[in-house]
Short mmCIF file of C-alpha atoms in Angstrom, two decimals:
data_model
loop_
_atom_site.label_atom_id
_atom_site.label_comp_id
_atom_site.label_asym_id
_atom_site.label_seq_id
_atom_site.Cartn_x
_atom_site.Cartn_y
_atom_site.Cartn_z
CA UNK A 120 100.53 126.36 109.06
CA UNK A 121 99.40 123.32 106.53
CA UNK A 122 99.52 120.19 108.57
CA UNK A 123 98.18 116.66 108.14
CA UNK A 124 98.33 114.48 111.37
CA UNK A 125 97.33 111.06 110.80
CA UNK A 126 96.30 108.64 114.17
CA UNK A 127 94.93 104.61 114.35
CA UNK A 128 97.85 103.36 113.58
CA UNK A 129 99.08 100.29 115.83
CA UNK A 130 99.72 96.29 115.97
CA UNK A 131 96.86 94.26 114.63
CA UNK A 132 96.83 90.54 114.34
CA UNK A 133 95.80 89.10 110.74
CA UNK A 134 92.41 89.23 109.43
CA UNK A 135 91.44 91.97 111.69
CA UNK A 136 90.45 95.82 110.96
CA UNK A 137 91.94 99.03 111.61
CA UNK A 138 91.10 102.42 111.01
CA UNK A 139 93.16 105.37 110.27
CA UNK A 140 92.63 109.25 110.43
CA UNK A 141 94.08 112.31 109.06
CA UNK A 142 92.63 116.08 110.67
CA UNK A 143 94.13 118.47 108.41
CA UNK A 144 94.91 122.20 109.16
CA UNK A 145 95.75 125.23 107.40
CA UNK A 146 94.79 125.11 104.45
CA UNK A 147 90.54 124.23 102.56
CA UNK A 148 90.34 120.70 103.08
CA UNK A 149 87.23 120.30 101.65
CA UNK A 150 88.71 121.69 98.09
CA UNK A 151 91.30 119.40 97.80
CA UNK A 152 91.53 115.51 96.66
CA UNK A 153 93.30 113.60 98.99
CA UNK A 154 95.48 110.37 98.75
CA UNK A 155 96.99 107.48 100.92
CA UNK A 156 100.13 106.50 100.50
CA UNK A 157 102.22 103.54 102.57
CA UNK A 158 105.58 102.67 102.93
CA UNK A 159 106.58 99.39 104.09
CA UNK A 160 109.96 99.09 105.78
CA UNK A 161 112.84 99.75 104.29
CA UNK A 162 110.76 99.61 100.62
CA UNK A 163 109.19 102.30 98.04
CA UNK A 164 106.46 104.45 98.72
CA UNK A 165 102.84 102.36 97.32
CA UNK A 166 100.21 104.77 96.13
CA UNK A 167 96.83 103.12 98.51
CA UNK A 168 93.84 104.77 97.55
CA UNK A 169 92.53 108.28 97.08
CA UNK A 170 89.16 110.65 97.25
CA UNK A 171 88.10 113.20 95.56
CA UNK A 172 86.84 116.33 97.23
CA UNK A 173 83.20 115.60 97.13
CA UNK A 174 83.77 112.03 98.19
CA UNK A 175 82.26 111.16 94.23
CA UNK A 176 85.06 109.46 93.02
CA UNK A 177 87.57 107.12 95.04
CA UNK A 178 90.78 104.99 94.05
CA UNK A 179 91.91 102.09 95.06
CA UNK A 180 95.77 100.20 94.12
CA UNK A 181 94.56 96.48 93.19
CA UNK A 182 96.16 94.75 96.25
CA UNK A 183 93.78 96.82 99.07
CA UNK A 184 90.61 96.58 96.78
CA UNK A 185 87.18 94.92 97.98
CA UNK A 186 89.50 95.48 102.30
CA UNK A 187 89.66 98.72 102.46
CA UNK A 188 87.41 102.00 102.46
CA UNK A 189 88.46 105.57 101.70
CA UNK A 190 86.30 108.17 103.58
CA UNK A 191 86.14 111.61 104.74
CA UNK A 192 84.62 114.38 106.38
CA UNK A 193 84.86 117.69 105.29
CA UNK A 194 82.95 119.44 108.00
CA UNK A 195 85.71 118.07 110.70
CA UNK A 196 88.50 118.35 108.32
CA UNK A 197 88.94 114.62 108.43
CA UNK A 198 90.19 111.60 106.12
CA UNK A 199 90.09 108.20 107.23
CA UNK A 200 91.24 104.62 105.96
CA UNK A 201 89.11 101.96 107.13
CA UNK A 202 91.58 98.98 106.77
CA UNK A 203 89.49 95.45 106.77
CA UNK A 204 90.67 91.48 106.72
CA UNK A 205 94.76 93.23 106.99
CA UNK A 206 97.21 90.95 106.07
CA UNK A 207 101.41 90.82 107.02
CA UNK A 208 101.97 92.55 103.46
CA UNK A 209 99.91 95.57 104.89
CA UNK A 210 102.48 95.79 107.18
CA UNK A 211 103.79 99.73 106.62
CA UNK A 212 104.00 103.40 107.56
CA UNK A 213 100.93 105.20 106.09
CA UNK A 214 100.70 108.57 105.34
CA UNK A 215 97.61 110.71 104.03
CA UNK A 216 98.95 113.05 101.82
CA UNK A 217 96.71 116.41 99.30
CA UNK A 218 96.27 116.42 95.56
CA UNK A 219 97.51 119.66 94.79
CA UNK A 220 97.20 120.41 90.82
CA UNK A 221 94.37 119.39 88.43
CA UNK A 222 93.09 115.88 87.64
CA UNK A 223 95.28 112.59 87.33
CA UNK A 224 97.62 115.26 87.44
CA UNK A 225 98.03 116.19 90.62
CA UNK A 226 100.76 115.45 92.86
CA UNK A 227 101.48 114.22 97.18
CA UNK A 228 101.31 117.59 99.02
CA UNK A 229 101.41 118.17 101.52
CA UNK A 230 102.32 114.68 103.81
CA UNK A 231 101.48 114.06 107.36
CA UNK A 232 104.39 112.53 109.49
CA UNK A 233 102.91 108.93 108.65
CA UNK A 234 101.03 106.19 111.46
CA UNK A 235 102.72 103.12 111.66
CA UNK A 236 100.64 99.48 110.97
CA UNK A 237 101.96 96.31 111.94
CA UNK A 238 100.09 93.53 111.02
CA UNK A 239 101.46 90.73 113.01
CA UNK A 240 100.26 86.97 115.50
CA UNK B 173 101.87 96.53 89.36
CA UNK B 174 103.44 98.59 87.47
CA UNK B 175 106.24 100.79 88.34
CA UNK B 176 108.02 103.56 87.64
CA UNK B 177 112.09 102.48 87.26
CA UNK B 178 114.93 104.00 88.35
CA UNK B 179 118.70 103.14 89.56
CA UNK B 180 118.69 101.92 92.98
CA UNK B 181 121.81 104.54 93.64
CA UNK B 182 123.81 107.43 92.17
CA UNK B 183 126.78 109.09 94.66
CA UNK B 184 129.24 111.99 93.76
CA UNK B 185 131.77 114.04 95.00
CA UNK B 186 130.48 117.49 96.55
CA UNK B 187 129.50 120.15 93.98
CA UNK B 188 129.54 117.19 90.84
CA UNK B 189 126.40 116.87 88.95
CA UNK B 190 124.43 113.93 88.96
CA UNK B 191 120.99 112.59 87.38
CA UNK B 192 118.37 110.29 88.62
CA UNK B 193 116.09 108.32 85.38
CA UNK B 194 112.81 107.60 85.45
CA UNK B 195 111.31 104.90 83.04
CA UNK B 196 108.08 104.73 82.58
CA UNK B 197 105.61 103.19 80.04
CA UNK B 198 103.03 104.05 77.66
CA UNK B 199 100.31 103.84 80.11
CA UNK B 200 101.83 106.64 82.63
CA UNK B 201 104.59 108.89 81.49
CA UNK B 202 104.37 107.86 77.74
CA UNK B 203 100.93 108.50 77.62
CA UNK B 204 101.23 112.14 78.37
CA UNK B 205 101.03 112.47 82.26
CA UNK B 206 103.46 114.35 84.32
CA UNK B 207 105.94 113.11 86.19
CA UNK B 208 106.29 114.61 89.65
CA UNK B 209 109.87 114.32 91.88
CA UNK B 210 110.09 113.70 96.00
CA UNK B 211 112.77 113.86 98.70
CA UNK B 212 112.91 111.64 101.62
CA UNK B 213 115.51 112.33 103.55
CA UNK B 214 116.48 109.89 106.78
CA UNK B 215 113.61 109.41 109.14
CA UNK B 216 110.75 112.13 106.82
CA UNK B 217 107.93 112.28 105.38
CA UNK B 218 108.45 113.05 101.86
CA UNK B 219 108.79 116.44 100.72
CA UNK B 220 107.89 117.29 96.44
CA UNK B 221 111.49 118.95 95.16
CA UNK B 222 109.92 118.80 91.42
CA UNK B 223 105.64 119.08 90.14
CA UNK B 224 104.79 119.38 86.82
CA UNK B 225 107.50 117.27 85.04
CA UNK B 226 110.16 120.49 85.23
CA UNK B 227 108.60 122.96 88.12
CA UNK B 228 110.49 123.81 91.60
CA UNK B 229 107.86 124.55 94.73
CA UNK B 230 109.17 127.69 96.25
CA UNK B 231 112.12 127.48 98.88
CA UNK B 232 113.76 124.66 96.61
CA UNK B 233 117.01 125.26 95.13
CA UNK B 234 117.62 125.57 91.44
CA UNK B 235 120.39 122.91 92.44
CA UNK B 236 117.39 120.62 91.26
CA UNK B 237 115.65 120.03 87.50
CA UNK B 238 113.78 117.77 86.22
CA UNK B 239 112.47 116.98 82.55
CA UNK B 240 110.52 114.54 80.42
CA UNK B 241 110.80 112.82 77.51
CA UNK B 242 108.98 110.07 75.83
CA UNK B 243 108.69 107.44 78.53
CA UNK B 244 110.79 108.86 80.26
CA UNK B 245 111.87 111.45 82.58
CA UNK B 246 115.06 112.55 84.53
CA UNK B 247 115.83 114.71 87.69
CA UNK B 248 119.10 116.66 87.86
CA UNK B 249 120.95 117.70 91.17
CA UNK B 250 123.65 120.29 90.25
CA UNK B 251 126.53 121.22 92.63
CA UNK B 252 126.06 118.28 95.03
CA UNK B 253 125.74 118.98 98.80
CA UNK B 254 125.84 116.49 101.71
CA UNK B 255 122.38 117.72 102.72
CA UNK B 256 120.80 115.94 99.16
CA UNK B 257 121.68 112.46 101.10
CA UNK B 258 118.19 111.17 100.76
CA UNK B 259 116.27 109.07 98.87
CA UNK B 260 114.14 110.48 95.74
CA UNK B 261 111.34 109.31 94.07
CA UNK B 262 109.62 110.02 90.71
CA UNK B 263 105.91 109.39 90.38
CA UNK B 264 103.18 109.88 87.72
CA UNK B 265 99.34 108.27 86.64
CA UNK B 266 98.84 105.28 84.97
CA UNK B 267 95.94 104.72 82.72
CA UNK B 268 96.17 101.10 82.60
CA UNK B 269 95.74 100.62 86.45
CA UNK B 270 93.53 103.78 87.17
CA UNK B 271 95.61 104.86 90.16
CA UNK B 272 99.06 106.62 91.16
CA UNK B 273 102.43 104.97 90.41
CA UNK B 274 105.86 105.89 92.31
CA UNK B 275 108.92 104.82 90.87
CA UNK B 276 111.20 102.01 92.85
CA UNK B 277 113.33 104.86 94.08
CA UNK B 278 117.21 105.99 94.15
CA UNK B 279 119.31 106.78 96.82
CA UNK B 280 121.70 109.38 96.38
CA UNK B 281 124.99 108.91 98.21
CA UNK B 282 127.69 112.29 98.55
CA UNK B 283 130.91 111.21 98.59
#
């Protein structure tokens, strides 16, 4: 079974770090791109950053750029999100999610269940 | 940041037809990339109902199409059921900001 659990989520005050993992299962992790994607509460889903397979290229959306770091490590199946100097607007449900198709365009698949990130005094 | 647009809801009666837009810009959809279509229903992770701008992932009904034109692009839900209560998403690649965008999302309502 394909699954993508994700873990490090919790309540963090301002200006503090975080980091977030995703062990995947099922499926060649270390042939895939991989993306994080957050959803603040109640609001849209935010495209956050994403890596290609060889860790060569990375992404980031302008807001988390120069705070946070996209990782991985294929030989434990792993993704992280190491989330620096958070702020309240960081504040959101993240999920890791796979690049399935070719190049820019590939698309989410498949999503973990999300880890929650409340950045809060 | 930009964003992909849609209607913030659409509802209809069981087994009615109804159609979620998409508006893009020159910079994502207009400029060639595909638009791709999730499901979140209450409480989920998102699921992908459409890749590809008009392709179904097996085990989703043919209730669901989508298609693109221009800057646009449009999902279709045919025949209605209370189980498409969710909310749905379109989402493509824009060249102007070198990353992902989703649209602002539409909740679909059954009547």
């Amino acid at each position: 079974e394909v699954q993508l659990v994700e873990s490090g989520g919790g309540l963090v005050q301002p200006g503090r770090s975080l980091r977030l993992s995703c062990a995947a299962s099922g499926f060649s992790f270390d042939d895939y791109a991989m993306h994080w994607v957050r959803q603040a509460p109640g609001k849209r889903l935010e495209w956050v950053s994403s890596i290609s397979w060889n860790s060569g290229s990375v992404g980031y959306v302008d807001s988390v750029k120069g705070r946070f770091t996209i990782s991985r490590d294929n030989a434990k199946n792993s993704l992280y999100l190491e989330m620096n100097n958070l702020r309240a607007e960081d504040t959101a449900l993240y999920y890791c999610a796979g690049a399935y198709g070719s190049g820019s365009d590939n698309w989410f698949d498949p999503w973990g269940q999300g880890t929650l990130v409340i950045v809060s005094s | 940041q930009s964003v992909l647009t849609q209607p913030p809801s659409v509802s209809g009666a069981p087994g009615q037809r109804v159609t979620i837009s998409c508006t893009g810009s020159s910079s994502n959809i207009g400029a060639g990339y595909d638009v791709h279509w999730f499901q979140q229903l209450p409480g989920t992770a998102p699921k992908v109902l459409i890749y590809g701008n008009s392709n179904r992932p097996s085990g989703v009904p043919d209730r669901f199409s989508g298609s693109k034109s221009g800057t646009s692009a449009s999902l279709a839900i045919t025949g209605l059921q209370a189980e498409d209560e969710a909310d749905y998403y379109c989402q493509s690649y824009d060249s102007s900001l070198s990353g992902y965008v989703f649209g602002t999302g539409t909740e679909v309502t059954v009547l």
